[in-house]
Coordinates of C-alpha atoms in Angstrom, one line a residue:
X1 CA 232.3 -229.6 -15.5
X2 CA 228.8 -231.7 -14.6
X3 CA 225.8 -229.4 -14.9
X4 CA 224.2 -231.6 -12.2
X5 CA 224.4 -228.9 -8.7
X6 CA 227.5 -229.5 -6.2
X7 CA 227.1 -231.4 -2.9
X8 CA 228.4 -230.5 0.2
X9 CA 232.3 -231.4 -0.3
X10 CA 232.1 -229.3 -3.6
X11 CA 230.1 -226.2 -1.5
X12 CA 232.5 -226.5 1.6
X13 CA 236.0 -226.7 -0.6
X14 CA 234.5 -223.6 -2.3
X15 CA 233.6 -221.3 0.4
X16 CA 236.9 -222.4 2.0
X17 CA 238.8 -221.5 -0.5
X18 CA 236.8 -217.8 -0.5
X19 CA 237.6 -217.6 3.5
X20 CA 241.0 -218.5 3.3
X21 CA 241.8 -216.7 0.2
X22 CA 240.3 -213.4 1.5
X23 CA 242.1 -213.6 4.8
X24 CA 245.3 -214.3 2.8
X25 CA 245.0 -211.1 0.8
X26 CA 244.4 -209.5 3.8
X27 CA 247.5 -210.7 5.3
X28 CA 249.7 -210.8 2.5
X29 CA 248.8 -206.6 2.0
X30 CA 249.8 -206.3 5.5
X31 CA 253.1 -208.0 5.5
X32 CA 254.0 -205.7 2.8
X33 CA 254.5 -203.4 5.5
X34 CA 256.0 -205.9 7.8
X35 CA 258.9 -206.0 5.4
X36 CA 260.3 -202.8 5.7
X37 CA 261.2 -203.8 9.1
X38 CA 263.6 -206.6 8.1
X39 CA 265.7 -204.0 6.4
X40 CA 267.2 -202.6 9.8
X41 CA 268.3 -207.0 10.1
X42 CA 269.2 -208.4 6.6
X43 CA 272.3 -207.2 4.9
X44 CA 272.0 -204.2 2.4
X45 CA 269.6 -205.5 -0.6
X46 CA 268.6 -209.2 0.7
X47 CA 265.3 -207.4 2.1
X48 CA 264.2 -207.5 -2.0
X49 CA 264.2 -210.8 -1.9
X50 CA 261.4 -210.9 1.2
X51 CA 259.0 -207.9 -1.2
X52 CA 259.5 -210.8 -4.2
X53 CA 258.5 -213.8 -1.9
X54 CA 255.4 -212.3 -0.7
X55 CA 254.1 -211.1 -4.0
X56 CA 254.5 -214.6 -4.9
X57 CA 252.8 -215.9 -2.2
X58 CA 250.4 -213.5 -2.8
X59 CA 249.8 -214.2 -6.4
X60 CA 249.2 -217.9 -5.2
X61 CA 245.7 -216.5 -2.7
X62 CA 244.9 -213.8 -5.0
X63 CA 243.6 -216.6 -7.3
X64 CA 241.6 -218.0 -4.6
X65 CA 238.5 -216.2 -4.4
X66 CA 238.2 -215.9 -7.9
X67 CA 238.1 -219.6 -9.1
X68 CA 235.6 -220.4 -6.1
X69 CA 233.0 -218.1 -6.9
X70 CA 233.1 -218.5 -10.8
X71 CA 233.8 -222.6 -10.3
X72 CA 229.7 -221.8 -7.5
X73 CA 228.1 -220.8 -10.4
X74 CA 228.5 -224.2 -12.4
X75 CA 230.9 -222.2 -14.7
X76 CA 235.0 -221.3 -14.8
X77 CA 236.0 -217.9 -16.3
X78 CA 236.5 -217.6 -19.8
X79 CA 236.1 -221.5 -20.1
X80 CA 239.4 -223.8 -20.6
X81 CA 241.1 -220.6 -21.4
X82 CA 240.6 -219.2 -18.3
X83 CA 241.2 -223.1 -16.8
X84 CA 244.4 -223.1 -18.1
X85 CA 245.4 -219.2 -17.7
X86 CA 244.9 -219.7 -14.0
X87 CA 247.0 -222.9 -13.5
X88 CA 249.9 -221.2 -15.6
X89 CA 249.5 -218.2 -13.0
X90 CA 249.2 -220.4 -10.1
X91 CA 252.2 -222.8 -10.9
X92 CA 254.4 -220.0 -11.8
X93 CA 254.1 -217.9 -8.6
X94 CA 254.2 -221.5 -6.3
X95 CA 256.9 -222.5 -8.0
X96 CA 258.5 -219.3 -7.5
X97 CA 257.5 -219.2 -3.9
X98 CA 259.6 -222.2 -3.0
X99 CA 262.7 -221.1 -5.1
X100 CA 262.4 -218.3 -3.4
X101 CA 262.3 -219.2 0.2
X102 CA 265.3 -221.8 -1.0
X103 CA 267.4 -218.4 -2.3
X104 CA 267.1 -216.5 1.0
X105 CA 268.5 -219.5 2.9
X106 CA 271.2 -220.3 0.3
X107 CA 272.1 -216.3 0.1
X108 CA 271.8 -216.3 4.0
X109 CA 274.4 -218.7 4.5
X110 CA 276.6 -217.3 2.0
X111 CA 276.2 -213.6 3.4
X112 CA 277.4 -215.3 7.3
X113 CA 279.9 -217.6 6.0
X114 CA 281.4 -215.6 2.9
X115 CA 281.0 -212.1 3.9
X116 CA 278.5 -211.9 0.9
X117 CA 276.8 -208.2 0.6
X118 CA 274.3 -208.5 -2.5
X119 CA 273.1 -205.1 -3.7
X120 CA 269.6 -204.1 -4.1
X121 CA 270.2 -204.8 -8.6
X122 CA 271.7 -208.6 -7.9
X123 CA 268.6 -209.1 -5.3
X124 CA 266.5 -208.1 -8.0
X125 CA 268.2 -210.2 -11.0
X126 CA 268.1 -213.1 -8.5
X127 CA 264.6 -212.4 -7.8
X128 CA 263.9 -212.5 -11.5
X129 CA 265.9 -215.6 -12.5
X130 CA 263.3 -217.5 -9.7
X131 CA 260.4 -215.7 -12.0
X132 CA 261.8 -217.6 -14.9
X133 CA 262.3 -220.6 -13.8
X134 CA 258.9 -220.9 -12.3
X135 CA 257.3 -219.6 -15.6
X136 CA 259.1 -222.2 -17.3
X137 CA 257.9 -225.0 -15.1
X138 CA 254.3 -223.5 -15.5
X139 CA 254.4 -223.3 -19.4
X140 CA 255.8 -226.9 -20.2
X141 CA 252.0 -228.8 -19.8
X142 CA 250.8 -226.2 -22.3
X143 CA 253.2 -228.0 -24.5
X144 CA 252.4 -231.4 -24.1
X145 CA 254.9 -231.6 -20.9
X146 CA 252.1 -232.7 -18.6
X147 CA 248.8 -231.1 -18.3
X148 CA 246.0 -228.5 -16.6
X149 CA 242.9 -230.0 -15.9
X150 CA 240.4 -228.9 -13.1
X151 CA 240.6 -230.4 -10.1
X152 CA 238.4 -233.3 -8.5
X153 CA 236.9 -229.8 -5.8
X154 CA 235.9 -228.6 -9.1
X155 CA 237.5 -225.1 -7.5
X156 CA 241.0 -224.8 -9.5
X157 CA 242.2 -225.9 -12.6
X158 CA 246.0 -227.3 -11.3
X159 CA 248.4 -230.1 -12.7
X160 CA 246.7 -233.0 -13.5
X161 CA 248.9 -235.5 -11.4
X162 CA 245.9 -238.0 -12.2
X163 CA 247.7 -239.2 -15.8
X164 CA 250.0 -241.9 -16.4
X165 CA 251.3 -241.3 -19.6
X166 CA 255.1 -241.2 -20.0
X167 CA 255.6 -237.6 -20.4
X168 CA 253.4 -236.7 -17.7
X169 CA 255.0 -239.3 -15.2
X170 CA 258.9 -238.0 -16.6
X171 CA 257.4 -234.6 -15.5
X172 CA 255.9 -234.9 -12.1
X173 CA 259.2 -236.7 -11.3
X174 CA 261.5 -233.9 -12.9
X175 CA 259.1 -231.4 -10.8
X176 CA 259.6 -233.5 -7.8
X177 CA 263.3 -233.3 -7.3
X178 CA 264.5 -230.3 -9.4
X179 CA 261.3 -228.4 -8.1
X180 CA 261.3 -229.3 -5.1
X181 CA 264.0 -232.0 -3.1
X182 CA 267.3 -230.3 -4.4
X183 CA 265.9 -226.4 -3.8
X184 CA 264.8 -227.9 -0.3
X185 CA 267.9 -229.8 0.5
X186 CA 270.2 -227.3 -0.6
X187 CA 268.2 -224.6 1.6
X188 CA 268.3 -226.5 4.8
X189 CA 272.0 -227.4 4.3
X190 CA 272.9 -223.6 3.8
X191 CA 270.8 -222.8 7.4
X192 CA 272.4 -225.6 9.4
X193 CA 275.6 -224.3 8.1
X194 CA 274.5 -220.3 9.4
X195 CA 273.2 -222.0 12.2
X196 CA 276.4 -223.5 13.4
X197 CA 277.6 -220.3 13.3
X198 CA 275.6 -217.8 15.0
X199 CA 273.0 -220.0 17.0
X200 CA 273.8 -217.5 20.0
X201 CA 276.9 -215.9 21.7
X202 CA 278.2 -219.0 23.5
X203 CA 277.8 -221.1 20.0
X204 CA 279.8 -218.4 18.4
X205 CA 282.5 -219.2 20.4
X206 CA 283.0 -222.5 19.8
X207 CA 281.4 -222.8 15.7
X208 CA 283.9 -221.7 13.3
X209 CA 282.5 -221.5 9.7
X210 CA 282.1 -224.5 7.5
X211 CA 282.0 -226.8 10.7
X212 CA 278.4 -228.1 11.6
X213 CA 279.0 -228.2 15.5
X214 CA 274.9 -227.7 15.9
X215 CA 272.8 -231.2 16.4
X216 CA 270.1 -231.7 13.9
X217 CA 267.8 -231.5 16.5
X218 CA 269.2 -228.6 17.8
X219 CA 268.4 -226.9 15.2
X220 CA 265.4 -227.9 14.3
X221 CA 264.4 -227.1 18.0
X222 CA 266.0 -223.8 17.8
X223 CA 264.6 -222.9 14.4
X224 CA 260.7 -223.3 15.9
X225 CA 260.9 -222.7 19.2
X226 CA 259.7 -218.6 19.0
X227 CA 256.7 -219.8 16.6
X228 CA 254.9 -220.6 20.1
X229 CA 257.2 -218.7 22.8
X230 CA 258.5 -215.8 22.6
X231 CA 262.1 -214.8 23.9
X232 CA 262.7 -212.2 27.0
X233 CA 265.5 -210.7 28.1
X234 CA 268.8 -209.8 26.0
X235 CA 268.0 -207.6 22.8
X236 CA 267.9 -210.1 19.8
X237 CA 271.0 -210.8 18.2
X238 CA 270.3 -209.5 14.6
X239 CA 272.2 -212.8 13.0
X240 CA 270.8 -215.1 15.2
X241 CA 267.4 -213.3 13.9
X242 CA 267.9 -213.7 10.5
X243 CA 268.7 -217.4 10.5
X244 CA 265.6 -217.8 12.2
X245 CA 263.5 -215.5 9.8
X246 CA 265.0 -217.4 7.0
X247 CA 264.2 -221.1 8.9
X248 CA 260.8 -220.1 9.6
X249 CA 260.3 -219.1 5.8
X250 CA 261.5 -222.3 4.9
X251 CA 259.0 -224.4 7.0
X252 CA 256.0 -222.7 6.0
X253 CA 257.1 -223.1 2.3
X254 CA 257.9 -227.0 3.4
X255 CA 254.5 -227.5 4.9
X256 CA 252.9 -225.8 2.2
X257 CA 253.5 -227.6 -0.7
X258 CA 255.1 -230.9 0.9
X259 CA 251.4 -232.5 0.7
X260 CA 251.2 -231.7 -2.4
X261 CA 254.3 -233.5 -3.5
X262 CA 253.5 -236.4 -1.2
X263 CA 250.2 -236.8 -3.2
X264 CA 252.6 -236.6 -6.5
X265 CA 254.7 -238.9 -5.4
X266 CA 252.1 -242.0 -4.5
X267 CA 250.1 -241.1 -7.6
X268 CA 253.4 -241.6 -9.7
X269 CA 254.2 -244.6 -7.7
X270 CA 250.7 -246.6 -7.3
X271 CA 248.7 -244.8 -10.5
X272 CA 245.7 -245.3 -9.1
X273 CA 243.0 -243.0 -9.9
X274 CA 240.3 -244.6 -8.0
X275 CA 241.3 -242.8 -4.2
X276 CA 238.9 -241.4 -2.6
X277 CA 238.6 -237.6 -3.7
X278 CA 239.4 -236.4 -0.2
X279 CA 242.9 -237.5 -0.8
X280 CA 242.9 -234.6 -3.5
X281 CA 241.3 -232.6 -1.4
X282 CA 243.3 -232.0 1.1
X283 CA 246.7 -231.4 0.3
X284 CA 245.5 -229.0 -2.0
X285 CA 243.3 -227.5 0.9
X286 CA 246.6 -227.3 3.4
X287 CA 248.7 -225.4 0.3
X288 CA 245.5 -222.8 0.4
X289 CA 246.5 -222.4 3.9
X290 CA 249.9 -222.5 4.0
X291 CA 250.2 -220.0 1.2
X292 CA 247.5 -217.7 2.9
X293 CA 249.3 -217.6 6.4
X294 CA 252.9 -217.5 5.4
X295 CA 253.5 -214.2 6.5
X296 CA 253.1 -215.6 10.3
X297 CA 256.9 -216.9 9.3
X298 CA 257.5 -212.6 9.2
X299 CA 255.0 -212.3 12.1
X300 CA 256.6 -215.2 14.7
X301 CA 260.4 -213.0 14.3
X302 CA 259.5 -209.3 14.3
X303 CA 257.3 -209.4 17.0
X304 CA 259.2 -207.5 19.5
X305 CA 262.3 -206.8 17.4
X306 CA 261.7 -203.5 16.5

């Protein structure tokens, strides 16, 4: 890292990441008790799967603070050691954030459509199997499959998407679509598939399952529409709920690290390392705050269900 002292960029992606990091512990502790909600609207053990997702999440902010003020004083903690011990924990609970979210949707659908009720040990097991996968992900630069390097902020060490060596290209790409595109897809196949059949009373009457009756737009109207308005009237319908806890999981986790894969992708595809650092900086700022605020995707459904 230069010895020389950090402009304004460097100062204002530093304290931002303090801000938003703070406010994201903050949040992330309170959903914890936001959870135990859910378990009077998700069938029998799925609500595990909601404790596991946050403390992923919340391993992601927890870093935050950290890395900003050490990175402020000209100086990382415990040097590339520390570098490379905070990318490994970083990567491992992002990537374990988005399989995650994708589980909940795919289980979802399979609890509506095939009667599936999980106990509290499978949750678990599935929970853990999402653990492993995303450590996996986050070990392979350590062994030569990609690499850690710190960031052009100069406020994380992350996956250096900057290289354009073969292994590091093979693994950006394997990360983009087994990471990432086939989790996602598969996750917002399974909710159109719940969707279609229990969107609302009437829909329920003429969806039968396995037949995607509901429009695309439909459901991506219906899926949003209580993040800004909130619903009057009738008691919530505890399946139509659910599909939309699990949608609105799946669009923070979306927004969250689609920049970021974006940024992969055109790096991979253009390899040019001469952009202007603000096109590192922000994606990398927006997964700060998606990962700070996701439990708003708990906040926008509860709020008047129980």
């Amino acid at each position: 890292m230069p010895n020389n002292e950090p402009d304004g960029a460097f100062v204002f992606a530093s304290l931002f990441s303090v801000i938003v990091g703070s406010i994201g512990i903050w949040l992330h502790s309170l959903n914890f008790k936001s959870i135990r909600k859910i378990d009077t609207m998700v069938i029998h053990g799925s609500f595990v799967l909601h404790y596991h997702l946050t403390l992923a999440n919340l391993g992601v902010v927890v870093a935050f603070p950290f890395r900003s003020i050490y990175t402020l004083f000209n100086r990382f903690c415990l040097g590339t050691y520390g570098c490379q011990l905070y990318a490994v924990e970083g990567m491992t609970c992002g990537m374990t954030a988005i399989l995650l979210a994708c589980t909940i949707c795919i289980v979802h659908r399979f609890e509506v459509t095939k009667g599936w009720k999980l106990t509290r040990t499978s949750c678990h097991s599935l929970a853990m199997g999402t653990w492993v996968v995303g450590f996996i992900w986050a070990v392979l630069p350590l062994f030569g499959i990609g690499s850690y390097s710190i960031g052009p902020h100069q406020t994380a060490c992350t996956l250096d998407i900057s290289r354009s060596d073969r292994k590091s290209l093979v693994f950006l790409l394997a990360l983009t679509i087994f990471g990432y595109l086939i989790p996602v897809g598969s996750a917002l196949l399974s909710l159109r598939v719940a969707w279609s059949n229990v969107v609302s009373s009437s829909d329920r009457e003429k969806c039968t399952a396995g037949n995607l009756h509901v429009t695309v737009m439909e459901f991506l109207f219906q899926l949003v529409k209580p993040l800004w308005k909130e619903e009057t009237g009738n008691p919530k319908n505890k399946l139509t709920e659910r599909n939309r806890l699990a949608g609105h999981i799946l669009v923070f986790t979306c927004f969250t690290w689609l920049p970021m894969g974006v940024l992969a992708t055109c790096v991979m595809i253009f390899q040019n390392s001469n952009w202007s650092r603000w096109v590192y900086y922000m994606p990398q700022l927006l997964a700060k705050v998606g990962s700070a605020f996701a439990p708003l995707a708990y906040s926008s459904t509860l709020r008047g269900y129980v």
